Tab-separated table of C-alpha atoms in Angstrom:
chain	number	residue	atom	x	y	z
A	184	UNK	CA	93.941	111.754	125.541
A	185	UNK	CA	93.514	115.225	124.133
A	186	UNK	CA	95.953	116.937	121.776
A	187	UNK	CA	98.324	119.342	123.484
A	188	UNK	CA	98.184	121.853	120.617
A	189	UNK	CA	94.535	122.466	119.692
A	190	UNK	CA	95.472	124.494	116.606
A	191	UNK	CA	96.624	121.265	114.952
A	192	UNK	CA	93.110	119.862	115.212
A	193	UNK	CA	91.007	123.026	115.198
A	194	UNK	CA	87.612	122.303	113.756
A	195	UNK	CA	85.950	125.624	113.042
A	196	UNK	CA	83.409	125.753	110.254
A	197	UNK	CA	85.558	125.203	107.158
A	198	UNK	CA	85.709	127.954	104.619
A	199	UNK	CA	86.879	125.891	101.728
A	200	UNK	CA	88.170	128.030	98.877
A	201	UNK	CA	91.531	127.203	99.765
A	202	UNK	CA	94.156	94.237	103.330
A	203	UNK	CA	95.488	92.766	103.790
A	204	UNK	CA	97.076	91.123	100.697
A	205	UNK	CA	94.820	89.021	98.546
A	206	UNK	CA	91.907	91.396	97.969
A	207	UNK	CA	90.712	92.305	94.492
A	208	UNK	CA	92.864	95.015	92.921
A	209	UNK	CA	91.504	98.520	93.205
A	210	UNK	CA	91.317	101.019	90.348
A	211	UNK	CA	93.837	103.851	90.581
A	212	UNK	CA	95.090	106.842	88.674
A	213	UNK	CA	97.227	106.098	85.592
A	214	UNK	CA	100.494	104.510	86.718
A	215	UNK	CA	103.939	105.730	85.757
A	216	UNK	CA	106.584	103.255	84.638
A	217	UNK	CA	109.854	102.665	86.497
A	218	UNK	CA	109.006	104.636	89.628
A	219	UNK	CA	111.927	105.020	92.032
A	220	UNK	CA	111.767	102.720	95.030
A	221	UNK	CA	113.107	103.671	98.431
A	222	UNK	CA	116.373	101.887	99.087
A	223	UNK	CA	116.929	99.810	102.215
A	224	UNK	CA	120.451	100.920	103.085
A	225	UNK	CA	121.604	104.373	104.185
A	226	UNK	CA	123.863	105.888	101.522
A	227	UNK	CA	124.929	109.189	103.132
A	228	UNK	CA	127.058	108.589	106.207
A	229	UNK	CA	127.671	112.297	106.789
A	230	UNK	CA	123.963	113.181	106.990
A	231	UNK	CA	123.304	110.074	109.069
A	232	UNK	CA	125.822	111.271	111.640
A	233	UNK	CA	124.418	114.814	111.656
A	234	UNK	CA	120.847	113.549	112.148
A	235	UNK	CA	121.892	111.340	115.031
A	236	UNK	CA	123.744	114.254	116.596
A	237	UNK	CA	120.661	116.481	116.216
A	238	UNK	CA	118.524	113.926	118.043
A	239	UNK	CA	121.132	113.567	120.765
A	240	UNK	CA	120.032	111.802	123.930
A	241	UNK	CA	116.456	111.571	122.628
A	242	UNK	CA	117.339	109.349	119.657
A	243	UNK	CA	115.537	106.327	121.118
A	244	UNK	CA	112.127	108.067	121.065
A	245	UNK	CA	112.524	109.327	117.496
A	246	UNK	CA	112.115	107.768	114.072
A	247	UNK	CA	113.628	109.776	111.217
A	248	UNK	CA	113.976	108.907	107.535
A	249	UNK	CA	115.257	111.070	104.662
A	250	UNK	CA	115.309	110.250	100.936
A	251	UNK	CA	115.990	112.021	97.664
A	252	UNK	CA	113.945	111.834	94.483
A	253	UNK	CA	115.956	108.895	93.118
A	254	UNK	CA	115.023	106.788	96.135
A	255	UNK	CA	118.355	106.977	97.940
A	256	UNK	CA	117.872	106.555	101.695
A	257	UNK	CA	120.105	109.392	102.878
A	258	UNK	CA	119.534	108.977	106.611
A	259	UNK	CA	117.496	106.647	108.793
A	260	UNK	CA	117.202	106.435	112.579
A	261	UNK	CA	114.750	103.810	113.892
A	262	UNK	CA	113.043	104.062	110.520
A	263	UNK	CA	111.241	100.734	110.839
A	264	UNK	CA	110.034	101.307	114.414
A	265	UNK	CA	106.207	101.535	114.398
A	266	UNK	CA	105.016	104.614	116.266
A	267	UNK	CA	101.798	106.499	116.961
A	268	UNK	CA	101.761	109.039	114.084
A	269	UNK	CA	99.013	111.446	115.230
A	270	UNK	CA	97.820	113.534	112.269
A	271	UNK	CA	100.557	112.292	109.942
A	272	UNK	CA	97.949	109.588	109.357
A	273	UNK	CA	96.156	112.143	107.183
A	274	UNK	CA	98.949	111.891	104.601
A	275	UNK	CA	97.857	108.301	104.060
A	276	UNK	CA	94.136	109.065	103.830
A	277	UNK	CA	94.611	111.971	101.439
A	278	UNK	CA	96.992	110.035	99.177
A	279	UNK	CA	94.481	107.192	98.995
A	280	UNK	CA	91.588	109.553	98.280
A	281	UNK	CA	93.459	111.569	95.659
A	282	UNK	CA	94.524	108.423	93.806
A	283	UNK	CA	91.110	106.778	93.921
A	284	UNK	CA	88.873	109.796	93.328
A	285	UNK	CA	90.983	112.401	91.507
A	286	UNK	CA	91.489	116.133	92.186
A	287	UNK	CA	88.121	117.275	90.803
A	288	UNK	CA	85.902	114.909	92.773
A	289	UNK	CA	83.183	116.548	94.846
A	290	UNK	CA	81.125	115.229	97.727
A	291	UNK	CA	77.418	115.644	97.072
A	292	UNK	CA	74.291	116.086	99.162
A	293	UNK	CA	71.164	115.119	97.230
A	294	UNK	CA	67.404	115.509	97.540
A	295	UNK	CA	65.332	112.734	95.957
A	296	UNK	CA	61.605	112.260	95.379
A	297	UNK	CA	60.404	108.687	95.730
A	298	UNK	CA	57.444	107.325	93.712
A	299	UNK	CA	55.025	107.758	96.639
A	300	UNK	CA	55.951	111.409	97.043
A	301	UNK	CA	58.234	110.872	100.031
A	302	UNK	CA	61.489	112.813	99.847
A	303	UNK	CA	64.918	111.560	100.864
A	304	UNK	CA	68.070	113.517	101.696
A	305	UNK	CA	71.347	111.678	101.151
A	306	UNK	CA	74.870	112.888	101.784
A	307	UNK	CA	78.559	112.066	101.610
A	308	UNK	CA	79.879	114.122	104.519
A	309	UNK	CA	80.411	117.525	102.897
A	310	UNK	CA	82.315	119.440	105.628
A	311	UNK	CA	80.870	122.767	104.428
A	312	UNK	CA	77.199	121.795	104.477
A	313	UNK	CA	75.442	124.647	106.296
A	314	UNK	CA	72.184	126.580	106.628
A	315	UNK	CA	72.158	128.117	103.117
A	316	UNK	CA	72.126	124.641	101.583
A	317	UNK	CA	69.528	123.496	104.095
A	318	UNK	CA	67.304	126.436	103.163
A	319	UNK	CA	67.499	125.495	99.485
A	320	UNK	CA	66.596	121.890	100.247
A	321	UNK	CA	63.610	123.059	102.308
A	322	UNK	CA	62.386	125.323	99.519
A	323	UNK	CA	62.617	122.494	96.991
A	324	UNK	CA	60.893	120.072	99.355
A	325	UNK	CA	57.966	122.444	99.703
A	326	UNK	CA	57.796	123.063	95.969
A	327	UNK	CA	57.823	119.453	94.877
A	328	UNK	CA	54.372	118.423	95.931
A	329	UNK	CA	51.959	119.965	93.474
A	330	UNK	CA	51.630	121.673	90.105
A	331	UNK	CA	49.886	124.735	91.559
A	332	UNK	CA	53.012	125.735	93.482
A	333	UNK	CA	51.270	125.601	96.857
A	334	UNK	CA	53.157	123.819	99.632
A	335	UNK	CA	51.945	120.252	100.123
A	336	UNK	CA	49.725	119.624	103.136
A	337	UNK	CA	52.258	117.095	104.433
A	338	UNK	CA	55.985	116.944	103.742
A	339	UNK	CA	57.403	113.479	104.355
A	340	UNK	CA	61.198	113.632	104.354
A	341	UNK	CA	63.662	110.853	105.082
A	342	UNK	CA	67.204	111.559	106.276
A	343	UNK	CA	69.638	108.824	105.210
A	344	UNK	CA	72.165	108.653	108.043
A	345	UNK	CA	74.570	106.297	109.767
A	346	UNK	CA	73.551	104.873	113.173
A	347	UNK	CA	75.001	106.519	116.315
A	348	UNK	CA	77.329	103.582	117.024
A	349	UNK	CA	79.171	104.370	113.770
A	350	UNK	CA	79.606	108.096	114.353
A	351	UNK	CA	83.033	107.827	116.006
A	352	UNK	CA	85.939	105.450	115.412
A	353	UNK	CA	85.956	103.112	118.405
A	354	UNK	CA	89.477	104.107	119.446
A	355	UNK	CA	88.703	107.800	119.906
A	356	UNK	CA	88.983	108.786	123.552
A	357	UNK	CA	85.608	109.810	125.088
A	358	UNK	CA	87.095	113.164	126.095
A	359	UNK	CA	88.065	113.916	122.506
A	360	UNK	CA	84.546	113.182	121.284
A	361	UNK	CA	83.204	116.215	123.116
A	362	UNK	CA	85.689	118.573	121.445
A	363	UNK	CA	85.214	120.214	118.060
A	364	UNK	CA	88.181	118.298	116.639
A	365	UNK	CA	86.503	115.028	117.693
A	366	UNK	CA	83.059	115.720	116.218
A	367	UNK	CA	81.033	112.704	115.021
A	368	UNK	CA	81.498	111.558	111.431
A	369	UNK	CA	78.131	111.586	109.659
A	370	UNK	CA	76.880	111.860	106.093
A	371	UNK	CA	74.639	114.877	106.737
A	372	UNK	CA	76.863	117.085	108.875
A	373	UNK	CA	75.959	120.742	109.269
A	374	UNK	CA	79.186	122.736	109.843
A	375	UNK	CA	81.100	119.464	110.230
A	376	UNK	CA	79.039	118.659	113.344
A	377	UNK	CA	80.920	121.283	115.336
A	378	UNK	CA	80.181	124.727	116.683
A	379	UNK	CA	82.410	125.662	119.619
A	380	UNK	CA	82.311	122.041	120.731
A	381	UNK	CA	81.227	118.846	119.030
A	382	UNK	CA	77.532	118.413	118.265
A	383	UNK	CA	76.981	115.127	120.059
A	384	UNK	CA	73.665	114.304	118.365
A	385	UNK	CA	73.949	115.699	114.836
A	386	UNK	CA	70.873	113.875	113.513
A	387	UNK	CA	68.661	115.461	116.159
A	388	UNK	CA	70.131	118.878	115.401
A	389	UNK	CA	69.550	118.433	111.672
A	390	UNK	CA	65.946	117.343	112.220
A	391	UNK	CA	65.260	120.342	114.455
A	392	UNK	CA	66.772	122.873	112.069
A	393	UNK	CA	65.242	121.356	108.953
A	394	UNK	CA	61.799	121.153	110.536
A	395	UNK	CA	62.079	124.770	111.660
A	396	UNK	CA	63.104	125.854	108.168
A	397	UNK	CA	60.284	123.950	106.472
A	398	UNK	CA	57.743	125.571	108.797
A	399	UNK	CA	59.311	129.014	108.300
A	400	UNK	CA	58.929	128.648	104.543
A	401	UNK	CA	55.249	127.718	104.769
A	402	UNK	CA	55.137	124.005	105.512
A	403	UNK	CA	51.968	123.100	107.428
A	404	UNK	CA	52.856	119.562	108.483
A	405	UNK	CA	56.269	117.912	108.436
A	406	UNK	CA	57.141	114.282	109.009
A	407	UNK	CA	60.898	113.714	109.342
A	408	UNK	CA	62.272	110.195	109.731
A	409	UNK	CA	65.740	108.667	109.716
A	410	UNK	CA	66.531	105.727	107.438
A	411	UNK	CA	69.659	103.713	106.829
A	412	UNK	CA	71.895	104.917	103.970
A	413	UNK	CA	71.773	101.314	102.769
A	414	UNK	CA	68.030	101.596	102.139
A	415	UNK	CA	67.862	101.285	98.344
A	416	UNK	CA	66.444	104.062	96.223
A	417	UNK	CA	63.712	103.041	93.839
A	418	UNK	CA	64.647	103.007	90.176
A	419	UNK	CA	61.847	105.528	89.732
A	420	UNK	CA	63.303	107.955	92.298
A	421	UNK	CA	63.843	111.429	90.863
A	422	UNK	CA	66.858	113.563	91.779
A	423	UNK	CA	65.426	116.994	92.555
A	424	UNK	CA	68.608	118.806	93.542
A	425	UNK	CA	72.196	118.270	94.590
A	426	UNK	CA	74.653	120.472	96.439
A	427	UNK	CA	78.310	119.802	95.568
A	428	UNK	CA	81.185	120.352	97.939
A	429	UNK	CA	84.375	122.141	97.018
A	430	UNK	CA	86.535	119.988	94.694
A	431	UNK	CA	88.844	117.320	96.024
A	432	UNK	CA	92.014	119.389	95.954
A	433	UNK	CA	90.371	121.896	98.331
A	434	UNK	CA	89.228	119.102	100.629
A	435	UNK	CA	92.770	117.724	100.651
A	436	UNK	CA	94.068	121.119	101.726
A	437	UNK	CA	91.516	121.281	104.511
A	438	UNK	CA	92.656	117.877	105.769
A	439	UNK	CA	96.402	118.427	105.423
A	440	UNK	CA	96.959	122.169	105.808
A	441	UNK	CA	94.457	122.729	108.620
A	442	UNK	CA	94.462	119.142	109.971
A	443	UNK	CA	90.669	118.885	109.851
A	444	UNK	CA	89.824	115.496	111.322
A	445	UNK	CA	86.262	115.297	110.012
A	446	UNK	CA	87.353	115.852	106.406
A	447	UNK	CA	90.125	113.260	106.614
A	448	UNK	CA	87.681	110.668	107.942
A	449	UNK	CA	85.168	111.397	105.183
A	450	UNK	CA	87.865	111.137	102.492
A	451	UNK	CA	88.910	107.707	103.753
A	452	UNK	CA	85.325	106.473	103.600
A	453	UNK	CA	84.562	107.924	100.191
A	454	UNK	CA	87.811	106.638	98.681
A	455	UNK	CA	87.064	103.112	99.863
A	456	UNK	CA	83.468	103.224	98.675
A	457	UNK	CA	82.188	102.270	102.124
A	458	UNK	CA	81.249	104.082	105.323
A	459	UNK	CA	81.938	100.904	107.278
A	460	UNK	CA	85.256	101.878	108.871
A	461	UNK	CA	86.503	98.296	109.005
A	462	UNK	CA	85.919	97.957	105.261
A	463	UNK	CA	87.561	101.333	104.628
A	464	UNK	CA	90.654	100.384	106.600
A	465	UNK	CA	91.064	97.125	104.696
A	466	UNK	CA	90.678	98.884	101.354
A	467	UNK	CA	93.301	101.466	102.283
A	468	UNK	CA	95.723	98.806	103.524
A	469	UNK	CA	95.250	96.915	100.260
A	470	UNK	CA	96.018	100.048	98.280
A	471	UNK	CA	99.149	100.697	100.330
A	472	UNK	CA	100.430	97.180	99.671
A	473	UNK	CA	99.863	97.735	95.962
A	474	UNK	CA	102.173	100.760	96.043
A	475	UNK	CA	105.096	98.584	97.128
A	476	UNK	CA	105.627	100.529	100.363
A	477	UNK	CA	107.483	99.133	103.399
A	478	UNK	CA	104.483	97.877	105.368
A	479	UNK	CA	106.209	96.253	108.328
A	480	UNK	CA	104.380	97.325	111.489
A	481	UNK	CA	101.889	99.586	109.680
A	482	UNK	CA	98.361	99.618	111.129
A	483	UNK	CA	95.427	101.787	110.028
A	484	UNK	CA	92.835	102.525	112.714
A	485	UNK	CA	91.165	105.667	111.360
A	486	UNK	CA	91.547	108.354	108.718
A	487	UNK	CA	92.633	111.300	110.855
A	488	UNK	CA	95.199	110.010	113.346
A	489	UNK	CA	93.151	110.724	116.464
A	490	UNK	CA	93.030	106.996	117.234
A	491	UNK	CA	96.158	105.925	119.119
A	492	UNK	CA	95.957	102.455	117.594
A	493	UNK	CA	97.405	103.809	114.333
A	494	UNK	CA	100.992	102.744	113.705
A	495	UNK	CA	103.275	104.123	111.004
A	496	UNK	CA	107.026	104.143	110.495
A	497	UNK	CA	109.103	107.069	109.291
A	498	UNK	CA	110.462	104.905	106.475
A	499	UNK	CA	106.915	104.088	105.353
A	500	UNK	CA	105.944	107.774	105.308
A	501	UNK	CA	109.093	108.736	103.411
A	502	UNK	CA	108.377	106.031	100.849
A	503	UNK	CA	104.771	107.238	100.549
A	504	UNK	CA	105.936	110.814	99.934
A	505	UNK	CA	108.435	109.577	97.346
A	506	UNK	CA	105.720	107.574	95.591
A	507	UNK	CA	103.263	110.461	95.610
A	508	UNK	CA	106.016	112.749	94.304
A	509	UNK	CA	105.905	110.729	91.070
A	510	UNK	CA	102.119	110.425	90.995
A	511	UNK	CA	100.062	111.945	88.145
A	512	UNK	CA	98.429	114.147	90.800
A	513	UNK	CA	101.691	114.957	92.619
A	514	UNK	CA	101.146	118.712	92.400
A	515	UNK	CA	97.737	118.454	94.067
A	516	UNK	CA	99.166	116.344	96.867
A	517	UNK	CA	102.065	118.696	97.530
A	518	UNK	CA	99.850	121.776	97.325
A	519	UNK	CA	97.560	120.376	100.023
A	520	UNK	CA	100.238	120.614	102.730
A	521	UNK	CA	101.067	123.297	105.264
A	522	UNK	CA	104.037	125.579	104.528
A	523	UNK	CA	106.736	126.391	107.073
A	524	UNK	CA	106.369	129.925	108.389
A	525	UNK	CA	103.480	130.708	106.036
A	526	UNK	CA	100.406	128.505	106.050
A	527	UNK	CA	98.338	126.081	108.043
A	528	UNK	CA	99.642	124.241	111.081
A	529	UNK	CA	103.202	125.255	110.114
A	530	UNK	CA	102.447	128.973	109.853
A	531	UNK	CA	104.115	129.800	113.147
A	532	UNK	CA	107.066	127.433	112.870
A	533	UNK	CA	110.499	128.287	111.433
A	534	UNK	CA	109.405	131.761	110.365
A	535	UNK	CA	112.392	133.861	109.353
A	536	UNK	CA	114.678	130.842	108.975
A	537	UNK	CA	116.076	129.078	105.924
A	538	UNK	CA	113.120	126.682	106.165
A	539	UNK	CA	110.417	129.313	105.655
A	540	UNK	CA	108.536	128.666	102.426
A	541	UNK	CA	110.806	125.747	101.552
A	542	UNK	CA	109.247	122.962	103.597
A	543	UNK	CA	105.752	121.688	102.870
A	544	UNK	CA	104.447	119.098	105.247
A	545	UNK	CA	101.897	117.634	107.598
A	546	UNK	CA	102.151	118.046	111.344
A	547	UNK	CA	100.823	115.693	113.988
A	548	UNK	CA	100.203	116.380	117.671
A	549	UNK	CA	98.772	114.258	120.456
A	550	UNK	CA	99.818	114.184	124.076
A	551	UNK	CA	103.342	112.750	124.017
A	552	UNK	CA	103.391	112.546	120.221
A	553	UNK	CA	104.877	114.959	117.699
A	554	UNK	CA	105.307	114.131	114.036
A	555	UNK	CA	106.073	115.976	110.848
A	556	UNK	CA	106.491	114.607	107.347
A	557	UNK	CA	106.815	116.388	104.041
A	558	UNK	CA	108.970	117.658	101.231
A	559	UNK	CA	111.928	120.000	101.674
A	560	UNK	CA	112.976	122.034	98.650
A	561	UNK	CA	116.770	122.116	98.325
A	562	UNK	CA	119.290	123.280	95.742
A	563	UNK	CA	119.688	119.628	94.753
A	564	UNK	CA	115.993	118.823	94.345
A	565	UNK	CA	113.360	117.636	96.802
A	566	UNK	CA	114.137	115.779	99.987
A	567	UNK	CA	111.419	113.557	101.426
A	568	UNK	CA	111.529	113.684	105.215
A	569	UNK	CA	109.558	111.992	107.989
A	570	UNK	CA	110.073	112.453	111.721
A	571	UNK	CA	107.950	110.878	114.453
A	572	UNK	CA	108.577	111.209	118.169
A	573	UNK	CA	106.727	109.333	120.875
A	574	UNK	CA	108.097	111.038	123.976
A	575	UNK	CA	110.385	113.914	122.954
A	576	UNK	CA	110.780	116.796	125.394
A	577	UNK	CA	111.590	119.434	122.762
A	578	UNK	CA	110.262	118.084	119.453
A	579	UNK	CA	110.037	121.323	117.455
A	580	UNK	CA	113.664	122.153	118.215
A	581	UNK	CA	114.811	118.687	117.133
A	582	UNK	CA	112.727	118.891	113.964
A	583	UNK	CA	114.267	122.242	113.032
A	584	UNK	CA	117.795	120.947	113.615
A	585	UNK	CA	117.220	117.890	111.429
A	586	UNK	CA	115.593	119.853	108.602
A	587	UNK	CA	118.454	122.325	108.477
A	588	UNK	CA	120.953	119.465	108.274
A	589	UNK	CA	118.964	118.004	105.379
A	590	UNK	CA	119.188	121.369	103.629
A	591	UNK	CA	122.967	121.017	103.541
A	592	UNK	CA	123.101	119.056	100.299
A	593	UNK	CA	126.905	119.086	100.252
A	594	UNK	CA	126.754	116.297	102.831
A	595	UNK	CA	125.251	113.882	100.303
A	596	UNK	CA	126.827	114.096	96.899
A	597	UNK	CA	125.178	111.854	94.271
A	598	UNK	CA	127.135	108.778	93.209
A	599	UNK	CA	129.510	109.289	90.292
């Protein structure tokens, strides 16, 4: 079903300036010793009571977990109940990508010349790939054929792209696939495969536009073919040009602040080293187990949260936020989130309240689902908060009530 708040999944052309157990261990960022672990028992009865009162008669459809930076579980209501998380799933994908790839990683789109003179365009899903880059690739393709500078009589160009059956996660609703927020996930994606709506055949669009540009720049004959990205490049292939994306920390912000589904899906695939979604999911699950997180009931179906087969718990998300708060790239992770009353999908929420500018988080919205998880700045240090509702009638009101109770640090004095 479609999201009820399109702004949470809006997919305009980005302007980025802003497995199971038993698999081989994955490389990660440098680890820190003696990281705090989330405790299993609630240690703040006063906050627990206030949270339950804030949820009121809707408590059964909510999962709420709150922790401090030492790992104390300050409040927990249905914290181990697996629920559909919507776009809170992006917090998982972006944490995985940041740890595996680092904050300066860039997606690249590359033009190669093969030994027989054929050219090949390869990509990694840069969400900002657009006509200016395409025009540069066309110019280079026309200039690579001869020493006299004249365009070659025939330009043979291969586009390395995934097959159509892999363009969407299987669990995405057909109605969502037509919307901009449900655009297909491909390696060579002009404007993230979205205009006002999804581009349903991005490879055909790319071929048409690239052919037109090659002809406009003087190409006399153009032969464009599509090959599998798994087709090996010859050792003698020459890299003619590459177009880098914005750095990773900007891509993270696009995924978390603006809830850009395409970017979140690409980050999951690149972090795992595979564009096979089943392989990517297993790699991410393996990484999550390695972090020592509470994995009971957790299921990864995609990278963005649009698939309703995803299952997360509020206690898992709180533990993930706590872990990432101690990560070497913690500042990048926190900076990628929306800000209450100021930025991203939280820009219009809690403006003019005590929460404005003090809560950084990720929203999630699908029909019947509302989630929000993030870090609340308090006078006693950060509070890691996750709230997921599957069926609340007034979720934003409940969220605001809970967050303001968490701000009252006098309810939870640290142990003597």
